[in-house]
PDB file of C-alpha atoms and ligand atoms in Angstrom:
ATOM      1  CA  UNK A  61      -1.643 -20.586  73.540  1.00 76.00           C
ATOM      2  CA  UNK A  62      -0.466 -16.815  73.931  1.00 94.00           C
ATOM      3  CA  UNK A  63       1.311 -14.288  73.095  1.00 98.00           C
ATOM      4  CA  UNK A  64       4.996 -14.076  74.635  1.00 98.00           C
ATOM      5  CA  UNK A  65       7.143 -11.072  75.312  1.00 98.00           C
ATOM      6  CA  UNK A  66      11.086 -11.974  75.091  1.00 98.00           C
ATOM      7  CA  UNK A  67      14.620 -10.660  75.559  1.00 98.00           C
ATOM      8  CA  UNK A  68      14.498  -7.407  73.554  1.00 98.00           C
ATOM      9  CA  UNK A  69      12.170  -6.275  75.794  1.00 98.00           C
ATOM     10  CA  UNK A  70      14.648  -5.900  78.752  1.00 98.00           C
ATOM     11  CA  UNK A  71      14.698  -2.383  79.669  1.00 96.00           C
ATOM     12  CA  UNK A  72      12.689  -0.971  77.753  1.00 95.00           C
ATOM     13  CA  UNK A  73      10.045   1.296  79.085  1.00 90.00           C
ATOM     14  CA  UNK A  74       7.357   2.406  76.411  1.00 92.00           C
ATOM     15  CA  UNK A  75       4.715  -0.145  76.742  1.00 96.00           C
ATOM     16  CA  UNK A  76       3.127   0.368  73.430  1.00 98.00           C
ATOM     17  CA  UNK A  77       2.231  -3.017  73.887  1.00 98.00           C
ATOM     18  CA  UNK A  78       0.184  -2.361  77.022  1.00 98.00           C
ATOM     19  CA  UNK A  79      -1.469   0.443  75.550  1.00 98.00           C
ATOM     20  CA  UNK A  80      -3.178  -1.520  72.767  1.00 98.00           C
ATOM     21  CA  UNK A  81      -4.189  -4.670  74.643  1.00 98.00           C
ATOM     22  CA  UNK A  82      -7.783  -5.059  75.000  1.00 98.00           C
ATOM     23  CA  UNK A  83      -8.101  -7.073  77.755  1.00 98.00           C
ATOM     24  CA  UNK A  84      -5.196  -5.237  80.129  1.00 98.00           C
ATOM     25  CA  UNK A  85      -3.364  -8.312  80.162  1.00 98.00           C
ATOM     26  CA  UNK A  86       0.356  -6.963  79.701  1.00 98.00           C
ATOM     27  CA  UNK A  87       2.305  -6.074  83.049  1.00 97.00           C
ATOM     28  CA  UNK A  88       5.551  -4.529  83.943  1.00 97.00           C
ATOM     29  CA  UNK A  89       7.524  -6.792  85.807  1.00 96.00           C
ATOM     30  CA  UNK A  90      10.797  -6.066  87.075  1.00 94.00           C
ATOM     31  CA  UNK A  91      12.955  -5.462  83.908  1.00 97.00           C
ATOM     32  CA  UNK A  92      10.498  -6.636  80.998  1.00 98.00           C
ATOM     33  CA  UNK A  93       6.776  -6.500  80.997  1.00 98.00           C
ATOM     34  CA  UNK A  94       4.955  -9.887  80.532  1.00 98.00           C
ATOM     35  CA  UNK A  95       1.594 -11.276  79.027  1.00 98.00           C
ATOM     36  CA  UNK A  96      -0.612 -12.900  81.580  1.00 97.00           C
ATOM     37  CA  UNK A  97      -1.474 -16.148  79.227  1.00 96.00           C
ATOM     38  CA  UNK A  98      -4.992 -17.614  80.855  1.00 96.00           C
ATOM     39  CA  UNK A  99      -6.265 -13.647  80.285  1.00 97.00           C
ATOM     40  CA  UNK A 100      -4.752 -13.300  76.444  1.00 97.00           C
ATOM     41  CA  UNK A 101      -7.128 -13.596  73.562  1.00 97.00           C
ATOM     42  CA  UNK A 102      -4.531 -14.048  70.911  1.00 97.00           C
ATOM     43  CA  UNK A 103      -5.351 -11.209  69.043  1.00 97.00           C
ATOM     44  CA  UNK A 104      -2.252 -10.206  68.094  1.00 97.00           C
ATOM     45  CA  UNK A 105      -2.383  -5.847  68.730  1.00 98.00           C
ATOM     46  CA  UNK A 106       1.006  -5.770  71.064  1.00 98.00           C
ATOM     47  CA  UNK A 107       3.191  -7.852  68.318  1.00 98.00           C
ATOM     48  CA  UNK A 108       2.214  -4.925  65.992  1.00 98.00           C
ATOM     49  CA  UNK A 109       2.869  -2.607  68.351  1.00 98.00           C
ATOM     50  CA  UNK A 110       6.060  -3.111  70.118  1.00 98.00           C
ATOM     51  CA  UNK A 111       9.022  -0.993  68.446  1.00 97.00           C
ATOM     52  CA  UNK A 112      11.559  -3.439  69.300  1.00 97.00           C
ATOM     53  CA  UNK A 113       9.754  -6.944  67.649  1.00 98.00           C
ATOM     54  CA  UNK A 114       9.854  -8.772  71.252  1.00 98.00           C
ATOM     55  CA  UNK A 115       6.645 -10.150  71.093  1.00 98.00           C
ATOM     56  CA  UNK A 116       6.027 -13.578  69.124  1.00 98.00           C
ATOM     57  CA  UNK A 117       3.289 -16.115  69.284  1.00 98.00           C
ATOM     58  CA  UNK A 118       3.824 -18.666  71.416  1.00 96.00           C
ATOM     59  CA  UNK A 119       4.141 -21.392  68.300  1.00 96.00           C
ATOM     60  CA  UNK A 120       6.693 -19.149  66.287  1.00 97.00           C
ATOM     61  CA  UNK A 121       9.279 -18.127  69.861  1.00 97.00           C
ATOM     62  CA  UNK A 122      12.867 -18.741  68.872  1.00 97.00           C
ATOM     63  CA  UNK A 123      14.944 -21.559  70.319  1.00 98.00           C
ATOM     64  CA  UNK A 124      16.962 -19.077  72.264  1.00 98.00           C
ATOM     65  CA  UNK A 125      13.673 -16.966  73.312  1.00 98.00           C
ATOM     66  CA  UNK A 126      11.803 -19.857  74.737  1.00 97.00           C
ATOM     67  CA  UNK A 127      12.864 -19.491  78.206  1.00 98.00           C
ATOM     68  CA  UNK A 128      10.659 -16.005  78.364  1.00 98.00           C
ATOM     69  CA  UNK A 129       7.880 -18.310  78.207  1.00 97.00           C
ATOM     70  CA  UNK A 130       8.563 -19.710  81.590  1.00 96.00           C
ATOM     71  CA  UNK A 131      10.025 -16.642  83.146  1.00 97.00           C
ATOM     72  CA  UNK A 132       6.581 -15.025  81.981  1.00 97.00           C
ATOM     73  CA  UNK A 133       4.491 -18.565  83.820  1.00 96.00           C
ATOM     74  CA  UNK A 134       7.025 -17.927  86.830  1.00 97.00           C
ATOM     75  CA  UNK A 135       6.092 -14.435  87.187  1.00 97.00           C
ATOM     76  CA  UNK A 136       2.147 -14.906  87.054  1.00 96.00           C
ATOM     77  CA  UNK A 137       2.877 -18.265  89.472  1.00 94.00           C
ATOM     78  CA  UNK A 138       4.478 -16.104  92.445  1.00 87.00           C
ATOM     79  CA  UNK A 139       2.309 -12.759  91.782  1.00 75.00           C
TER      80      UNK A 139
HETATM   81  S1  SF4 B 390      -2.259 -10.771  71.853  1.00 61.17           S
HETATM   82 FE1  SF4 B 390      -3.872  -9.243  72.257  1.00 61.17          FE
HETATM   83  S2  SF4 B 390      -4.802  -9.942  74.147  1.00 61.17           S
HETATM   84 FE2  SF4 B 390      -2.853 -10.994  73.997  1.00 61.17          FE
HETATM   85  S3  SF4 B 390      -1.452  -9.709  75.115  1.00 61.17           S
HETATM   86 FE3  SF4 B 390      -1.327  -9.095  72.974  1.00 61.17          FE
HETATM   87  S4  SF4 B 390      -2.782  -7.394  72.810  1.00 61.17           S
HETATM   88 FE4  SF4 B 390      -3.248  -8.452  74.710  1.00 61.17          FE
HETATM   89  S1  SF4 B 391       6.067  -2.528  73.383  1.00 61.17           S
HETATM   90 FE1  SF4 B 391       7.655  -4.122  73.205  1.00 61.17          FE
HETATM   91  S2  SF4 B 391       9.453  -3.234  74.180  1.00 61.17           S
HETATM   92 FE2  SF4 B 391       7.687  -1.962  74.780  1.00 61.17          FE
HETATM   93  S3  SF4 B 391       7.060  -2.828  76.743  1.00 61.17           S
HETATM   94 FE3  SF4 B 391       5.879  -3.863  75.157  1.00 61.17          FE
HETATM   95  S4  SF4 B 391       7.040  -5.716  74.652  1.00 61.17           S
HETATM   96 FE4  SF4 B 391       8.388  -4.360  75.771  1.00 61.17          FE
END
Protein backbone atom coordinates (compact mmCIF):
# COMPACT_ATOMS: atom_id res chain seq x y z
CA UNK A 1 0.00 0.00 0.00
CA UNK A 2 0.97 3.78 -0.71
CA UNK A 3 0.28 6.89 -1.00
CA UNK A 4 -1.14 8.11 -4.53
CA UNK A 5 -0.95 11.49 -6.16
CA UNK A 6 -4.09 12.14 -8.64
CA UNK A 7 -5.63 14.52 -11.16
CA UNK A 8 -5.49 17.84 -9.27
CA UNK A 9 -2.08 17.58 -9.35
CA UNK A 10 -1.74 18.23 -13.15
CA UNK A 11 0.21 21.27 -13.55
CA UNK A 12 0.93 22.21 -10.67
CA UNK A 13 4.44 23.05 -9.75
CA UNK A 14 5.02 23.62 -5.88
CA UNK A 15 5.96 20.28 -4.65
CA UNK A 16 5.16 20.83 -1.07
CA UNK A 17 4.69 17.33 -1.15
CA UNK A 18 8.28 16.57 -2.13
CA UNK A 19 9.59 18.82 0.32
CA UNK A 20 8.21 16.97 3.35
CA UNK A 21 8.79 13.36 2.29
CA UNK A 22 11.26 11.63 4.32
CA UNK A 23 12.39 9.14 2.26
CA UNK A 24 12.67 11.39 -1.25
CA UNK A 25 10.23 9.24 -2.75
CA UNK A 26 7.99 11.90 -4.69
CA UNK A 27 9.14 12.75 -8.40
CA UNK A 28 8.14 15.15 -11.04
CA UNK A 29 7.08 13.44 -13.94
CA UNK A 30 5.97 15.03 -16.95
CA UNK A 31 2.79 16.99 -15.91
CA UNK A 32 2.14 15.61 -12.22
CA UNK A 33 4.69 14.39 -9.79
CA UNK A 34 4.26 10.74 -8.57
CA UNK A 35 5.01 8.56 -5.38
CA UNK A 36 7.42 5.77 -6.03
CA UNK A 37 5.22 2.97 -3.99
CA UNK A 38 8.01 0.04 -3.07
CA UNK A 39 10.10 3.31 -1.45
CA UNK A 40 6.83 4.94 0.50
CA UNK A 41 6.49 4.38 4.19
CA UNK A 42 2.92 5.44 4.46
CA UNK A 43 3.44 8.10 6.67
CA UNK A 44 1.18 10.32 5.47
CA UNK A 45 3.42 14.12 5.48
CA UNK A 46 2.64 14.95 1.52
CA UNK A 47 -1.38 14.39 1.98
CA UNK A 48 -1.00 17.16 4.64
CA UNK A 49 0.97 19.04 2.65
CA UNK A 50 -0.27 19.38 -0.80
CA UNK A 51 -2.44 22.72 -1.27
CA UNK A 52 -4.59 21.23 -3.78
CA UNK A 53 -5.82 17.72 -1.69
CA UNK A 54 -4.37 15.37 -4.64
CA UNK A 55 -2.88 12.99 -2.57
CA UNK A 56 -5.07 10.04 -1.00
CA UNK A 57 -4.16 6.70 0.42
CA UNK A 58 -4.21 4.15 -1.77
CA UNK A 59 -7.47 2.40 0.13
CA UNK A 60 -9.53 5.77 0.20
CA UNK A 61 -8.62 6.92 -4.09
CA UNK A 62 -11.89 7.85 -5.73
CA UNK A 63 -13.50 5.75 -8.43
CA UNK A 64 -12.64 8.35 -10.98
CA UNK A 65 -8.94 8.88 -9.44
CA UNK A 66 -7.96 5.29 -9.57
CA UNK A 67 -6.35 5.31 -12.84
CA UNK A 68 -3.38 7.66 -11.20
CA UNK A 69 -2.54 4.59 -9.50
CA UNK A 70 -1.45 2.88 -12.62
CA UNK A 71 -0.22 5.90 -14.46
CA UNK A 72 2.01 6.36 -11.20
CA UNK A 73 3.13 2.01 -11.56
CA UNK A 74 3.57 2.91 -15.41
CA UNK A 75 5.82 5.68 -14.76
CA UNK A 76 8.19 3.85 -12.14
CA UNK A 77 7.86 0.58 -14.75
CA UNK A 78 9.52 2.53 -17.83
CA UNK A 79 11.90 4.93 -15.61
S1 LIG B 1 3.30 9.05 2.58
FE1 LIG B 1 5.25 9.78 3.47
S2 LIG B 1 6.77 8.43 2.58
FE2 LIG B 1 4.95 8.21 1.33
S3 LIG B 1 5.23 9.66 -0.31
FE3 LIG B 1 4.06 10.69 1.29
S4 LIG B 1 5.61 11.75 2.51
FE4 LIG B 1 6.68 10.24 1.28
S1 LIG C 1 2.00 19.27 -3.22
FE1 LIG C 1 0.19 18.42 -4.26
S2 LIG C 1 -0.05 19.69 -6.08
FE2 LIG C 1 2.02 20.09 -5.27
S3 LIG C 1 3.32 18.68 -6.42
FE3 LIG C 1 2.70 17.63 -4.56
S4 LIG C 1 0.86 16.46 -5.10
FE4 LIG C 1 1.20 17.96 -6.70
Amino acid sequence: MAFVITEACIHEKAADCADVCPVDCIEEGEDQFYIDADICIDCGACEAACPVAAIYYEDELPEDQKIYMQKAEEFYRIK
